[in-house]
Short mmCIF file of C-alpha atoms and ligand atoms in Angstrom, two decimals:
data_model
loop_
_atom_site.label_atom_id
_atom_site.label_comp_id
_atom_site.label_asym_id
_atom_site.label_seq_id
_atom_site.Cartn_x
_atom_site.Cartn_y
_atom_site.Cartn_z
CA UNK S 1 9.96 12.16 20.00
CA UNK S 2 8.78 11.48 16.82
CA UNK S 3 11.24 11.20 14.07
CA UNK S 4 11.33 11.85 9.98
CA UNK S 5 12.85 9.10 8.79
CA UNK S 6 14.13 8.52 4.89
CA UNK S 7 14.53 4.90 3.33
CA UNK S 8 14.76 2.25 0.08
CA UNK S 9 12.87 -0.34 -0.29
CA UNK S 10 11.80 -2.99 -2.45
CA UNK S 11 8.18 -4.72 -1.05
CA UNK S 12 7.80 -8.39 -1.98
CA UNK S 13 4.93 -10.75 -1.39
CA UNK S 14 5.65 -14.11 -0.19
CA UNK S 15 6.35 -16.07 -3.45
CA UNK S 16 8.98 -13.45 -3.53
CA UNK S 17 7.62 -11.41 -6.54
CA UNK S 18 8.50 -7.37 -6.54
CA UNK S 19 5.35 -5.77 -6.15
CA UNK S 20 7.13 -2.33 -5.54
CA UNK S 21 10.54 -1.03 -5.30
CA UNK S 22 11.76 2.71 -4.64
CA UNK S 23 15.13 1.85 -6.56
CA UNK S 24 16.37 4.44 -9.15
CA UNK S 25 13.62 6.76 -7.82
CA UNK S 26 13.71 8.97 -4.81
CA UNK S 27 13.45 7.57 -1.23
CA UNK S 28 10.30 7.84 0.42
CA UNK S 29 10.44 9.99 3.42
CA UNK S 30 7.78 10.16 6.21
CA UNK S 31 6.76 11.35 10.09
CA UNK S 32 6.66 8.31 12.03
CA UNK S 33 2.91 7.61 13.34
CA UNK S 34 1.74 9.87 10.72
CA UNK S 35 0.08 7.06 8.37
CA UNK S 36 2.10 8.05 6.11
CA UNK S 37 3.15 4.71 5.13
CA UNK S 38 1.87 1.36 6.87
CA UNK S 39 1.54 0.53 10.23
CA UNK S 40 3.07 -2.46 10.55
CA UNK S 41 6.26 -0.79 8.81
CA UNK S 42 6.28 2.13 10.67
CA UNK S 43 6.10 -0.13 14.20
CA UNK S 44 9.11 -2.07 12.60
CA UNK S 45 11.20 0.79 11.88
CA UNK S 46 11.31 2.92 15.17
CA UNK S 47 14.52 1.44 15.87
CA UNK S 48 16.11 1.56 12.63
CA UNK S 49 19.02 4.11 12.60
CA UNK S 50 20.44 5.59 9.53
CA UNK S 51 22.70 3.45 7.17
CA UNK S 52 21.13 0.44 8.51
CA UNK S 53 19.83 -2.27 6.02
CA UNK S 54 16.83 -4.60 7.55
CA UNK S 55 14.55 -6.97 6.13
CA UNK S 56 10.78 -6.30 7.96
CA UNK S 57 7.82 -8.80 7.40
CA UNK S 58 4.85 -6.97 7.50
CA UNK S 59 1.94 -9.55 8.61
CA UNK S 60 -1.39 -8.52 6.23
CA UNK S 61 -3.30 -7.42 9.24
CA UNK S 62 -1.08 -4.65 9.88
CA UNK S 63 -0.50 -3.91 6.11
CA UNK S 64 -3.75 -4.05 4.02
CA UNK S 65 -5.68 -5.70 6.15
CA UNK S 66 -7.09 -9.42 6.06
CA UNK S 67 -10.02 -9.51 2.97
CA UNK S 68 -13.90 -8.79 4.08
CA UNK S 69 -15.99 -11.29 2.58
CA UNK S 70 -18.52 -8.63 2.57
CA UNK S 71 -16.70 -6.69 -0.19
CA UNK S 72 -17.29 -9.75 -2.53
CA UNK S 73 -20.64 -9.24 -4.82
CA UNK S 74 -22.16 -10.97 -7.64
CA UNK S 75 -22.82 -8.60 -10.16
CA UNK S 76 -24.25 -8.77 -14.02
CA UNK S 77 -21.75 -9.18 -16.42
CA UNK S 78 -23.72 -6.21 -18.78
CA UNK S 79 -23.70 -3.57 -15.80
CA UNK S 80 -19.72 -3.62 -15.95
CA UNK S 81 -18.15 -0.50 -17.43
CA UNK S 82 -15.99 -2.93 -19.63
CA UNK S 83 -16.03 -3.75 -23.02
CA UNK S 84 -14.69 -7.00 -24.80
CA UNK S 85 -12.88 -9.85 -22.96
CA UNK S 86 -13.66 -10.14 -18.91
CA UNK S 87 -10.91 -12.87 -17.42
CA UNK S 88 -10.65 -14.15 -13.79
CA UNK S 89 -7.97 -12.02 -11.94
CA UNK S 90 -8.62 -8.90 -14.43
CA UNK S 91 -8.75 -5.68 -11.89
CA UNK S 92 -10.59 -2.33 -13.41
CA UNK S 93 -11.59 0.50 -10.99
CA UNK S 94 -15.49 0.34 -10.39
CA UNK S 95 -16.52 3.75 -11.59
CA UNK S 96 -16.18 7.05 -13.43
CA UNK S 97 -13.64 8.67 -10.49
CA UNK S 98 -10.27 8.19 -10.39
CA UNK S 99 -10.69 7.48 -7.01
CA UNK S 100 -13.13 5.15 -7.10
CA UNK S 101 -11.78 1.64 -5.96
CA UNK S 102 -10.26 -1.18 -7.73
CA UNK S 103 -12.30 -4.28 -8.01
CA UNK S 104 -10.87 -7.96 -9.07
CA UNK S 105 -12.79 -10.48 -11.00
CA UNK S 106 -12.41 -13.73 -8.81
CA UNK S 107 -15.40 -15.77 -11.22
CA UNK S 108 -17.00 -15.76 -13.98
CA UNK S 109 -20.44 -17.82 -14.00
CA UNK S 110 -22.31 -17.30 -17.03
CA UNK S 111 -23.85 -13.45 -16.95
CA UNK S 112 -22.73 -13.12 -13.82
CA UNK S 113 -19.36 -11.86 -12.08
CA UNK S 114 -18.33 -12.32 -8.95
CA UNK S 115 -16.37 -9.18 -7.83
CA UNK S 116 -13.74 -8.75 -5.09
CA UNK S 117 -13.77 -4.91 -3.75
CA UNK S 118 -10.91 -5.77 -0.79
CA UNK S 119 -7.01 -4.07 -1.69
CA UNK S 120 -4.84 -6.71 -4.24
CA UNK S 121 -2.82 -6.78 -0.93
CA UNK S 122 -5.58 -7.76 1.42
CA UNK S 123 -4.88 -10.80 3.13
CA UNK S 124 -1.36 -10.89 1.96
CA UNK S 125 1.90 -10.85 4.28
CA UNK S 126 4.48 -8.13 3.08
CA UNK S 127 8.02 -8.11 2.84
CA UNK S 128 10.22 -5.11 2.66
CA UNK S 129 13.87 -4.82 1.93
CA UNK S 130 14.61 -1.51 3.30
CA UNK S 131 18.18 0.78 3.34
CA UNK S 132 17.61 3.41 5.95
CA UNK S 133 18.83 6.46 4.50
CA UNK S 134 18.35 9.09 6.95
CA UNK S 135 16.28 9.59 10.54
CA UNK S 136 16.47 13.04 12.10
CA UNK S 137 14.41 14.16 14.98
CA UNK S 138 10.69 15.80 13.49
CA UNK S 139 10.63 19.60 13.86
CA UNK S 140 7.96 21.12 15.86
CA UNK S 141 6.39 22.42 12.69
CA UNK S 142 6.27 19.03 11.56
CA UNK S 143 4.67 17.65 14.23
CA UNK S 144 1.91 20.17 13.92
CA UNK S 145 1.38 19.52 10.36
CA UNK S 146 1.74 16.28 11.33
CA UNK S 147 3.88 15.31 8.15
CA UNK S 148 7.68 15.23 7.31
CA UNK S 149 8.75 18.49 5.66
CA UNK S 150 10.84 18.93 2.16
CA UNK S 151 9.07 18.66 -0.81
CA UNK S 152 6.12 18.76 0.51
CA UNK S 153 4.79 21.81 -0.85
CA UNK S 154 3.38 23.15 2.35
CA UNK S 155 5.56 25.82 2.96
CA UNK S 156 5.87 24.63 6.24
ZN1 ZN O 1 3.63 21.10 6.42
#
């Protein structure tokens, strides 16, 4: 059976840099198998019982995926949505919706600029520090939502 499990972590990348931490917030709490967080972590944690502290390396295939070359494109430097200063590594989201996805600069070669349209965290190997703080079997009305109930607003 499924279960709804609650945790802590703090995600690192491999030079050991935070990238994310859920310290002084609320935990994050999820249905496991849902995709509710990612796959790799989720694998890691089905046998992680409550109170239990763990460190789980996440390799980047089953994170954000390894980088497609084919989301890399040369594109005019006057057709970017960005006024003033355009540096190597600067990340801006490529249109209008707040949706729309984020895009690094990995060159800059004269009026042209070679964007990268992969995650930040494709390609790279995750590490979370993670504090189990609860794992309780799902409900059946979980299971057919097919998320973890609470505050989730569903009135499930
Ligand atoms: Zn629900």
């Amino acid at each position: 059976m499924p279960r709804v499990v609650t945790f802590h972590y703090t995600l690192r990348d491999p030079a050991g840099r935070v990238l994310d931490t859920s310290a002084g917030a609320d935990p994050i709490t999820y249905l496991e198998g849902a995709g509710q967080i990612i796959e790799g972590l989720d694998e890691q944690l089905r046998v992680a019982t409550a109170g239990e502290k763990s460190q789980v390396v996440v390799p980047a295939a089953k994170a954000y995926g390894l980088p497609d070359p084919g989301q890399v494109q040369k594109v005019r430097r006057e057709l970017l949505p960005i006024a003033g200063e355009l540096k190597v590594g600067d990340q801006f989201q490529a249109g209008p919706d707040r949706h729309a996805p984020v895009v690094t600069v990995r060159a800059i070669e004269g009026d042209d600029v070679l964007l990268d349209g992969n995650h930040p965290l494709a390609g790279v190997d995750l590490t979370f520090d993670v504090e189990i703080v609860g794992a309780r079997e799902a409900t059946e009305s979980e299971l057919t939502h097919g998320h973890a109930h609470g505050d989730c607003g569903c009135g499930g």
